[in-house]
XYZ file of C-alpha atoms in Angstrom:
673
model
C 27.375 34.651 16.968
C 23.801 34.253 15.725
C 22.787 37.004 13.372
C 19.925 39.359 14.140
C 18.120 41.595 11.688
C 16.538 44.890 12.700
C 13.428 44.378 10.566
C 12.879 40.783 11.480
C 11.515 38.402 14.052
C 13.358 35.289 15.147
C 11.260 32.353 16.353
C 12.638 29.428 18.387
C 10.758 26.331 17.302
C 12.720 23.174 18.024
C 12.557 21.559 21.449
C 14.077 18.430 22.941
C 17.784 17.677 22.517
C 19.135 21.220 22.287
C 22.878 21.859 22.512
C 22.762 25.649 22.689
C 25.798 27.877 22.836
C 28.050 28.490 24.622
C 29.474 24.988 24.740
C 29.941 23.362 28.141
C 33.474 23.206 29.539
C 32.578 20.448 32.031
C 33.865 16.955 31.167
C 31.028 14.631 30.142
C 30.385 11.222 28.636
C 30.020 10.540 24.962
C 26.736 10.912 23.103
C 25.572 8.391 20.492
C 25.316 9.095 16.780
C 23.489 6.190 15.110
C 23.886 6.191 11.330
C 21.281 3.767 9.993
C 21.542 2.390 6.450
C 18.100 1.788 5.013
C 15.955 1.703 1.863
C 12.331 1.815 0.780
C 12.349 -1.770 -0.553
C 13.977 -3.307 2.539
C 11.369 -5.472 4.316
C 12.958 -5.362 7.777
C 14.191 -1.764 7.655
C 11.032 -0.444 9.388
C 11.958 -2.626 12.356
C 15.349 -0.916 12.313
C 13.629 2.483 12.335
C 11.548 1.404 15.317
C 14.527 0.070 17.303
C 16.540 3.214 16.628
C 13.661 5.388 17.780
C 13.299 3.306 20.941
C 17.006 3.785 21.705
C 16.660 7.543 21.217
C 13.515 7.727 23.371
C 15.234 5.806 26.170
C 18.147 8.253 26.152
C 16.742 11.713 25.448
C 19.351 14.385 24.627
C 22.058 11.703 24.308
C 21.186 9.730 21.131
C 20.950 11.274 17.663
C 19.706 9.480 14.564
C 20.803 9.857 10.948
C 18.852 7.640 8.529
C 20.829 7.153 5.320
C 19.003 5.764 2.274
C 21.612 3.961 0.215
C 22.317 0.708 -1.601
C 20.135 -1.413 -3.877
C 17.117 -1.287 -1.558
C 17.102 2.507 -1.865
C 17.395 2.653 -5.674
C 13.941 3.839 -6.783
C 11.784 1.997 -9.261
C 9.446 3.656 -11.712
C 7.350 6.305 -9.992
C 8.973 5.904 -6.574
C 10.907 8.674 -4.787
C 14.689 8.862 -4.615
C 15.696 9.438 -0.982
C 19.416 8.947 -1.610
C 22.086 11.629 -1.208
C 25.529 12.148 -2.704
C 27.046 11.324 0.705
C 25.356 8.057 1.679
C 27.205 5.539 -0.460
C 30.649 6.534 0.880
C 29.505 6.478 4.513
C 27.936 3.036 4.017
C 30.982 1.845 2.068
C 33.408 2.402 4.922
C 31.112 0.576 7.381
C 31.601 -2.854 5.794
C 27.870 -3.664 5.957
C 26.759 -7.022 4.545
C 22.963 -6.685 4.861
C 20.086 -4.317 5.528
C 19.101 -2.764 7.787
C 22.538 -1.987 9.193
C 23.847 0.735 11.438
C 26.958 2.101 13.058
C 27.180 3.472 16.592
C 29.696 6.336 16.479
C 31.395 4.474 13.593
C 33.072 2.389 16.311
C 34.119 -1.237 15.887
C 32.396 -3.508 18.426
C 34.111 -6.934 18.249
C 31.589 -9.754 18.056
C 28.743 -7.462 16.971
C 29.882 -6.471 13.503
C 28.133 -7.808 10.388
C 31.422 -8.355 8.574
C 34.840 -6.954 9.334
C 33.748 -3.331 9.635
C 31.730 -1.151 11.999
C 28.271 -2.006 10.640
C 25.990 -3.958 12.974
C 22.592 -5.560 12.635
C 19.689 -3.887 14.407
C 19.658 -6.308 17.318
C 23.048 -4.986 18.538
C 22.393 -1.246 18.403
C 20.963 -0.888 21.902
C 23.829 -2.816 23.525
C 26.502 -0.910 21.608
C 24.810 2.410 22.290
C 24.639 1.700 25.997
C 28.353 1.004 26.027
C 29.220 4.298 24.315
C 27.073 6.306 26.731
C 29.222 5.119 29.671
C 32.516 6.222 28.085
C 34.173 9.577 28.832
C 34.486 12.085 26.004
C 37.458 14.412 25.687
C 35.428 16.985 23.731
C 32.025 18.664 24.047
C 30.023 19.924 21.058
C 27.216 22.500 20.931
C 25.512 24.171 18.003
C 22.480 26.164 16.964
C 21.004 27.116 13.613
C 18.869 29.868 12.155
C 16.954 29.789 8.858
C 16.110 32.982 7.006
C 12.648 32.122 5.707
C 12.785 34.665 2.877
C 16.145 33.529 1.459
C 16.142 29.911 2.745
C 19.707 30.392 3.995
C 20.600 28.275 7.034
C 23.374 29.576 9.291
C 24.914 27.119 11.755
C 27.088 28.251 14.650
C 29.099 25.477 16.317
C 31.530 25.306 19.221
C 33.712 22.437 20.376
C 35.589 22.483 23.701
C 38.358 19.982 24.447
C 38.263 18.934 28.090
C 41.360 16.764 27.429
C 43.796 16.338 24.578
C 42.251 14.991 21.388
C 43.673 13.417 18.266
C 46.122 15.577 16.356
C 43.644 16.125 13.524
C 39.868 15.892 13.807
C 36.885 16.594 11.564
C 33.765 18.547 12.474
C 30.670 17.211 10.688
C 27.303 18.976 10.421
C 24.451 16.815 9.100
C 20.977 18.081 8.211
C 18.133 15.590 8.592
C 14.414 15.885 7.919
C 11.348 14.401 9.572
C 7.859 13.590 8.259
C 8.715 12.686 4.692
C 5.890 10.703 3.131
C 6.699 7.830 0.815
C 6.558 4.083 0.211
C 8.193 1.545 2.507
C 8.141 -2.212 2.138
C 7.376 -3.935 5.444
C 6.063 -0.776 7.103
C 2.645 -2.152 8.077
C 4.214 -5.333 9.476
C 7.237 -4.004 11.368
C 6.492 -0.376 12.227
C 2.743 0.206 11.777
C 2.827 3.357 13.888
C 4.588 5.110 11.002
C 2.013 4.097 8.383
C -0.196 6.989 7.305
C -3.973 6.688 6.710
C -3.420 6.548 2.947
C -1.044 3.589 3.308
C 2.197 5.507 2.781
C 5.011 5.550 5.336
C 6.172 8.497 7.445
C 9.974 8.583 7.145
C 11.995 10.350 9.841
C 15.566 11.470 10.594
C 16.366 11.229 6.870
C 19.782 12.562 5.855
C 19.381 15.427 3.366
C 22.779 17.157 3.391
C 26.249 17.257 4.953
C 26.988 20.984 5.284
C 30.659 20.295 6.025
C 31.116 17.966 3.039
C 31.644 14.229 2.801
C 34.032 13.809 5.744
C 33.845 17.151 7.552
C 35.841 20.295 8.287
C 39.393 19.614 9.535
C 40.448 20.929 12.976
C 44.133 20.719 13.921
C 44.203 22.454 17.328
C 42.788 19.822 19.677
C 44.675 20.286 22.950
C 42.976 20.423 26.336
C 41.295 23.775 27.039
C 40.914 24.666 23.343
C 37.599 26.110 22.108
C 36.901 25.752 18.405
C 34.353 28.151 16.924
C 32.852 27.590 13.475
C 30.079 29.083 11.348
C 28.608 27.393 8.267
C 25.912 28.416 5.816
C 23.748 26.451 3.399
C 21.181 27.733 0.942
C 18.374 25.215 1.331
C 17.006 24.006 -2.016
C 13.283 23.613 -2.450
C 13.836 19.926 -3.183
C 16.521 17.250 -3.391
C 15.933 14.598 -6.057
C 12.393 15.921 -6.341
C 11.707 15.435 -2.610
C 10.635 18.752 -1.001
C 12.936 20.153 1.683
C 10.588 21.493 4.377
C 12.424 24.100 6.442
C 10.142 23.475 9.399
C 11.044 19.762 9.505
C 14.853 20.077 9.539
C 17.199 19.062 12.346
C 20.888 19.918 12.600
C 23.309 17.411 14.155
C 26.967 18.177 14.779
C 29.586 15.559 15.632
C 33.362 15.473 15.878
C 35.338 12.595 14.352
C 38.865 11.261 14.541
C 39.667 11.325 10.831
C 36.563 9.989 9.112
C 36.006 6.919 11.253
C 35.640 7.278 15.047
C 32.897 9.655 16.215
C 33.767 10.926 19.694
C 30.485 12.683 20.485
C 27.643 14.605 18.900
C 24.798 16.988 19.609
C 21.631 18.373 18.040
C 21.119 22.112 17.928
C 17.932 24.164 18.134
C 16.639 25.730 14.919
C 15.216 29.249 14.867
C 13.572 31.133 12.007
C 14.053 34.698 10.832
C 11.051 36.150 8.986
C 10.520 39.468 7.160
C 9.153 42.403 9.145
C 5.372 42.436 9.375
C 4.990 38.684 8.905
C 4.504 35.777 11.280
C 4.880 32.033 10.952
C 1.909 29.697 11.038
C 1.813 25.946 10.541
C -1.576 24.671 9.389
C -2.123 20.930 9.273
C -5.024 18.828 7.965
C -6.030 15.378 9.170
C -8.790 13.224 7.724
C -11.866 12.705 9.908
C -14.189 11.294 7.271
C -15.820 8.082 8.459
C -15.181 5.075 6.258
C -18.523 3.781 4.919
C -19.984 0.906 6.910
C -20.883 -0.969 3.719
C -20.255 -0.834 -0.020
C -23.682 0.436 -1.086
C -23.421 4.076 -0.037
C -24.053 6.667 -2.744
C -22.897 9.733 -0.788
C -19.979 10.603 1.491
C -19.667 13.447 4.007
C -16.101 14.834 3.979
C -14.808 15.933 7.370
C -11.357 17.302 8.154
C -9.495 18.209 11.349
C -7.430 21.402 11.144
C -4.599 22.277 13.563
C -2.345 25.325 13.871
C 0.936 23.860 15.133
C 2.584 27.264 15.573
C 2.331 29.630 18.540
C 1.032 32.511 16.399
C -2.668 32.741 15.577
C -3.819 32.296 11.985
C -6.347 34.997 11.096
C -8.123 32.928 8.440
C -7.660 30.115 5.953
C -9.173 28.264 3.039
C -9.764 24.535 3.463
C -10.865 22.246 0.645
C -11.386 18.621 -0.305
C -11.211 16.702 -3.562
C -12.612 13.249 -4.303
C -10.413 11.099 -6.536
C -8.495 14.116 -7.800
C -11.613 15.912 -9.006
C -12.478 19.596 -8.713
C -11.821 20.934 -5.183
C -14.696 22.048 -2.965
C -13.623 24.900 -0.663
C -14.671 26.706 2.502
C -13.173 30.072 3.485
C -12.871 30.447 7.257
C -12.577 33.952 8.722
C -12.590 32.904 12.384
C -8.992 33.067 13.728
C -7.348 29.799 14.741
C -5.151 30.309 17.791
C -1.681 28.835 18.057
C -1.920 25.201 19.159
C -5.685 25.099 18.526
C -7.641 22.597 16.419
C -11.103 22.566 14.860
C -13.196 20.208 12.698
C -14.839 21.180 9.431
C -17.712 19.169 7.925
C -18.646 19.643 4.283
C -22.024 18.902 2.686
C -22.530 15.315 1.535
C -21.151 14.543 -1.932
C -22.343 11.938 -4.442
C -20.047 8.999 -5.251
C -20.336 6.174 -7.757
C -19.030 2.624 -7.638
C -15.269 2.176 -7.441
C -12.223 2.832 -5.283
C -12.173 6.321 -3.769
C -9.932 8.583 -1.708
C -10.510 12.078 -0.378
C -7.665 14.611 -0.357
C -7.656 17.733 1.824
C -5.728 20.970 1.486
C -5.406 24.151 3.551
C -3.651 27.508 3.210
C -3.713 30.805 5.141
C -5.638 33.592 3.435
C -3.413 36.425 4.725
C -0.222 37.218 2.794
C 1.451 38.242 6.071
C 1.159 34.719 7.497
C 3.867 32.403 6.214
C 3.554 28.606 6.256
C 6.484 27.022 8.070
C 5.687 23.505 6.822
C 3.697 22.980 3.628
C 3.840 19.190 3.484
C 1.260 18.816 6.252
C -1.191 21.169 4.520
C -2.435 18.177 2.546
C -3.673 14.828 3.784
C -5.621 11.891 2.404
C -8.323 9.635 3.709
C -7.834 5.874 3.589
C -9.112 4.519 0.285
C -12.566 2.957 0.377
C -14.713 0.972 -2.029
C -18.296 1.462 -3.141
C -20.376 -0.448 -5.661
C -22.864 0.701 -8.260
C -26.283 1.664 -6.925
C -27.931 -0.483 -9.615
C -28.694 -4.148 -8.994
C -27.627 -6.735 -11.553
C -30.202 -9.164 -12.862
C -29.386 -12.849 -13.259
C -27.720 -14.465 -14.990
C -24.695 -12.379 -13.992
C -21.698 -13.630 -15.962
C -18.038 -12.650 -15.932
C -15.473 -14.261 -18.220
C -12.797 -11.506 -17.812
C -12.517 -11.114 -21.602
C -13.545 -7.440 -21.700
C -10.288 -6.041 -20.267
C -6.564 -6.373 -20.746
C -4.001 -7.779 -18.361
C -3.663 -6.154 -14.914
C -7.169 -4.675 -15.204
C -10.549 -5.595 -13.755
C -13.887 -5.554 -15.602
C -16.600 -3.005 -14.850
C -18.641 -4.113 -11.846
C -15.775 -6.138 -10.330
C -13.758 -4.698 -7.425
C -10.561 -5.757 -5.644
C -9.770 -5.433 -1.949
C -7.104 -6.677 0.470
C -3.319 -6.790 0.744
C -2.621 -9.617 -1.696
C -0.679 -8.079 -4.576
C -1.084 -9.324 -8.144
C -4.650 -10.516 -8.319
C -6.226 -9.260 -11.492
C -7.047 -10.347 -15.033
C -4.166 -11.911 -16.982
C -3.508 -13.477 -20.367
C -0.607 -15.633 -21.457
C 1.373 -12.674 -22.820
C 1.543 -11.245 -19.290
C 2.631 -14.532 -17.724
C 5.056 -15.962 -20.276
C 7.098 -14.926 -23.272
C 7.646 -18.504 -24.405
C 4.080 -19.834 -24.379
C 1.026 -19.101 -26.510
C -1.621 -21.250 -24.833
C -4.668 -19.301 -23.606
C -5.282 -19.138 -19.853
C -9.069 -18.823 -19.948
C -11.151 -21.683 -18.602
C -10.436 -25.012 -20.340
C -8.210 -23.070 -22.746
C -11.318 -21.755 -24.520
C -10.750 -18.045 -23.857
C -7.777 -15.731 -23.502
C -8.169 -14.295 -19.992
C -8.825 -15.393 -16.443
C -8.604 -14.008 -12.916
C -5.165 -14.662 -11.388
C -4.177 -15.035 -7.718
C -0.369 -14.882 -7.563
C 0.233 -16.804 -4.336
C 3.696 -17.698 -5.691
C 5.011 -14.237 -4.807
C 2.874 -13.357 -1.749
C 3.839 -14.336 1.780
C 1.631 -16.612 3.852
C -1.426 -14.881 5.268
C -1.790 -12.304 2.500
C -5.446 -12.015 1.481
C -7.101 -10.521 -1.590
C -10.717 -10.462 -2.711
C -12.722 -9.784 -5.841
C -16.386 -8.943 -5.403
C -19.180 -7.872 -7.697
C -22.071 -5.425 -7.868
C -25.224 -6.364 -5.999
C -27.218 -9.198 -7.614
C -31.009 -9.521 -7.577
C -32.406 -12.876 -6.493
C -35.815 -11.415 -5.616
C -38.563 -13.518 -7.178
C -36.257 -16.526 -7.617
C -36.873 -19.978 -6.217
C -33.448 -21.408 -6.921
C -29.999 -19.876 -7.462
C -26.384 -20.968 -7.905
C -22.852 -19.892 -8.735
C -20.864 -21.778 -11.349
C -17.188 -21.107 -12.054
C -14.049 -22.778 -13.357
C -10.690 -22.869 -11.612
C -7.185 -24.224 -12.125
C -4.570 -24.595 -9.394
C -1.660 -26.631 -8.169
C 0.078 -26.784 -4.811
C 3.714 -26.018 -4.003
C 5.511 -28.373 -1.627
C 2.580 -28.997 0.678
C 1.388 -25.401 1.036
C -2.290 -24.660 1.600
C -3.368 -21.706 -0.497
C -7.115 -21.156 -0.155
C -10.046 -20.047 -2.286
C -13.250 -19.139 -0.471
C -16.563 -17.739 -1.707
C -18.657 -15.467 0.492
C -22.141 -14.014 0.237
C -23.340 -10.812 1.901
C -26.976 -9.798 2.439
C -26.095 -6.369 3.903
C -23.882 -4.773 1.247
C -20.651 -6.122 2.700
C -21.103 -5.274 6.377
C -20.926 -9.011 7.056
C -20.109 -12.072 4.949
C -21.058 -15.763 5.088
C -18.828 -18.453 3.623
C -20.642 -20.677 1.101
C -17.711 -22.566 -0.473
C -14.084 -23.147 0.471
C -11.208 -25.333 -0.666
C -7.537 -25.338 0.325
C -4.323 -27.036 -0.718
C -4.802 -30.532 -2.088
C -8.616 -30.163 -2.168
C -8.262 -27.096 -4.391
C -5.631 -28.719 -6.605
C -6.542 -29.518 -10.245
C -3.106 -30.330 -11.698
C 0.177 -31.992 -10.621
C 2.799 -29.950 -8.780
C 5.590 -28.496 -10.910
C 8.236 -28.503 -8.149
C 10.689 -26.444 -10.170
C 12.189 -23.268 -8.782
C 11.300 -20.122 -10.722
C 8.523 -21.976 -12.604
C 5.073 -21.105 -11.361
C 1.936 -22.884 -12.584
C 0.320 -21.870 -15.893
C -2.729 -24.058 -16.632
C -3.204 -26.171 -19.724
C -6.558 -26.997 -21.282
C -6.969 -30.103 -19.115
C -6.023 -28.448 -15.824
C -9.414 -26.836 -15.221
C -12.355 -27.978 -13.088
C -15.953 -26.730 -13.201
C -17.666 -25.947 -9.864
C -21.234 -25.300 -8.707
C -22.235 -23.519 -5.490
C -25.852 -23.657 -4.297
C -27.388 -20.301 -3.341
C -30.932 -21.447 -2.554
C -30.634 -19.977 0.947
C -30.446 -16.513 -0.632
C -33.370 -16.581 -3.059
C -35.719 -13.637 -2.600
C -32.820 -11.360 -1.584
C -30.318 -8.901 -3.018
C -26.801 -10.226 -2.412
C -23.126 -9.556 -3.051
C -20.696 -12.341 -3.959
C -16.986 -12.274 -3.093
C -14.134 -14.569 -4.183
C -11.270 -14.470 -1.643
C -7.798 -15.905 -2.062
C -5.526 -16.490 0.942
C -1.869 -17.132 0.254
C 0.233 -19.793 1.924
C 3.178 -18.763 -0.276
C 2.298 -21.576 -2.665
C 1.597 -21.462 -6.391
C -0.877 -19.718 -8.742
C -4.679 -19.922 -8.803
C -6.803 -19.098 -11.861
C -10.583 -18.458 -11.770
C -12.791 -17.959 -14.824
C -16.329 -18.076 -16.220
C -18.131 -16.953 -13.079
C -21.905 -17.221 -13.558
C -24.508 -16.335 -10.927
C -27.977 -17.471 -11.990
C -31.454 -17.741 -10.521
C -34.661 -19.463 -11.584
C -37.711 -17.198 -11.805
C -40.802 -17.926 -9.716
C -43.437 -19.616 -11.868
C -41.180 -21.606 -14.136
C -41.384 -24.467 -11.639
C -45.054 -24.772 -12.548
C -43.625 -26.201 -15.762
C -40.459 -27.983 -14.621
C -38.117 -28.088 -11.659
C -34.846 -26.220 -12.245
C -33.043 -28.781 -10.098
C -34.001 -31.339 -12.764
C -32.820 -29.344 -15.769
C -29.457 -30.748 -16.765
C -27.065 -30.474 -19.688
C -24.627 -33.175 -20.735
C -21.958 -33.794 -21.705
C -20.408 -30.605 -20.405
C -17.962 -29.696 -21.921
C -19.675 -30.732 -25.178
C -18.041 -31.527 -28.490
C -20.545 -32.007 -31.343
C -23.789 -32.392 -29.351
C -25.288 -31.378 -26.056
C -28.384 -32.898 -24.468
C -30.824 -30.800 -22.439
C -32.725 -33.008 -19.990
C -35.953 -31.524 -18.575
C -38.263 -33.105 -16.026
C -41.501 -31.171 -16.473
C -44.579 -31.121 -14.248
C -46.862 -30.796 -17.304
C -46.889 -30.799 -21.075
C -46.079 -27.486 -22.743
C -44.430 -25.767 -25.694
C -41.116 -24.085 -24.847
C -38.438 -22.081 -26.631
C -34.855 -23.304 -26.370
C -32.091 -20.782 -27.090
C -28.304 -20.952 -27.043
C -26.634 -17.589 -26.296
C -22.929 -16.746 -26.462
C -21.037 -14.716 -23.854
C -21.723 -11.393 -25.560
C -25.484 -12.011 -25.631
C -25.864 -13.126 -29.263
C -28.436 -15.877 -29.915
C -26.594 -18.550 -31.922
C -29.385 -21.164 -31.852
C -33.141 -20.958 -31.260
C -35.840 -23.612 -31.428
C -39.380 -22.374 -30.789
C -42.571 -24.277 -29.951
C -40.637 -27.291 -28.827
C -43.129 -29.739 -27.364
C -42.248 -31.328 -24.053
C -44.211 -33.882 -22.124
C -44.923 -34.227 -18.454
C -41.989 -36.053 -16.892
C -38.550 -36.672 -18.404
C -37.659 -35.022 -21.719
C -34.366 -35.017 -23.604
C -33.624 -32.526 -26.372
C -30.460 -32.840 -28.467
C -28.748 -29.733 -29.832
C -25.952 -29.878 -32.384
C -22.885 -27.860 -31.388
C -20.791 -28.864 -34.392
C -20.979 -25.427 -35.956
C -20.405 -23.501 -32.711
C -16.960 -22.172 -31.940
C -15.313 -23.467 -28.804
C -16.243 -21.376 -25.783
C -18.853 -20.704 -23.098
C -22.587 -20.566 -23.926
C -25.888 -20.352 -22.029
C -28.840 -22.613 -22.786
C -32.137 -20.903 -21.911
C -35.519 -22.687 -21.729
C -38.456 -20.255 -21.684
C -42.248 -20.403 -21.616
C -44.726 -17.523 -21.290
C -42.003 -15.027 -20.391
C -40.430 -17.208 -17.699
C -37.062 -18.897 -18.154
C -34.239 -20.874 -16.656
C -30.619 -20.912 -17.856
C -27.822 -23.456 -17.777
C -24.183 -22.842 -18.688
C -22.347 -25.098 -21.132
C -18.811 -25.247 -22.518
C -18.236 -26.246 -26.138
C -14.819 -27.789 -26.642
C -13.853 -29.189 -30.044
């Protein structure tokens, strides 16, 4: 039956539900074959995966899973993998499914449980239907086993079916090949099956249909009378990939089932898989797993890569090369000559490596150094750390300003970082948001870009943050944040904007400003489906947040949006400023005011000074260009008002700076003609 080669070694690897030959001749109950219809964009499909796995775990050796990626939720978008097969659509089509996830238990119709008029059922009915099938007598037993020639990648499947009673006049034998541990995206994975989410955020797909060796509907058997034994052998040359998805020979399972026609599955079984290797070689299975500690704060400048290495095979690996790469850069390698026994694990720590500000990930790779040691599974040779954020080691001086004009849509400026699970929070302009509008979406309509929190398309509870490099308030006696925002509510929802400050590089945060729902609102609700809020010039509000509690310190500032599945929030013209120690000997920064703000043709700078002095007054645009300067301006002790013409200034954001003897204070103004 199974082939043997003189110059070869055959290794039995698979354990668990093994229907080895010869087939049993003792009458038995039916086994369950659950064909689950799923897709990477289906939110609730991970819950289906979990329920199917629970049914299998509760009935070991009696339940077999075939996950079929098919339908619109499985059609890949740009850059996503295609897990579909040429067989899935027809199998799903005959089930009569009306939604996803769906599944059939032995392709049997369970009245009252079906989604529509066919055999497909929603995930809540699988356990009940499966339990019913397991109590029913089967008139046929199935057993199979497979061997893979590692050198040629040819799989040979031997299958036997024994009829303990008369079967249908014509039946089909089906042999399905599934694969475990396929990494890829999956909507809803973290919410509904978090145990399958990998450290890098991808999803670990299992029981995925890769091929039907016997074709779409199986191999026809016509002799089905009691006492008949049917013997079959099938071969398949395993491709290196299907639709670009690698086919790992060490991750394959083989499931055989016998069907009345193409509809009613009577029973099924999974067979063990063995491996034939060339003479003089052995199989090893090296696996890497990240052990690098995520930084405790954002200010680290080095990282110490650490990786856990396991040999999953029974044969020892005589030596290997293990390496890491930060953000896809040049790999750093260690060659290990100490053998790693079968089933053994060991940690490897690399020297600390320098990192700069930004989002980072560490990738690991491993391979045996001996040409006589063959890798059974290559997909687990690589692994990734969770991504982590660091900020620049430099500290920004005040004023620290960000108007989001330096980058295009969907980008973030240098020194600004995003974190969280809220999708679509980045810089936008009107061309990204609308094809029918030309109005700018910067603050008060005076600039092109702003920061955008897309609560409209994010479920309640989703959170996203933007934070900035460390800011120096050492030597300051007063400090504040000013910013503009525009927002409207959607049918009573309570989206939230909150500002936090950290004194310890992000290890902990303190809330300094928060508004939600109606308190955050700056414009009337739209209340039109498919029409999210885009602000007009009059929909903006200017805000000031006092930071006096943080003077004398180095701080980080974070803007956090929390979705309540409402509308859109826009934030612009963020300015973090501090007043230098000593300038209060001249005037109190709390009593330096500018009005009106926004200004049209004139702006007044009001100064309450503690003594008479000569000061310099400058107006600076957002790129640092001085557009107005008035030196040796005499001010008196007490209240002073200085008028500045803004008629010739273009509309936009400016900073008015009052300085004396090298000390200064700055106020932000908006010119709006």
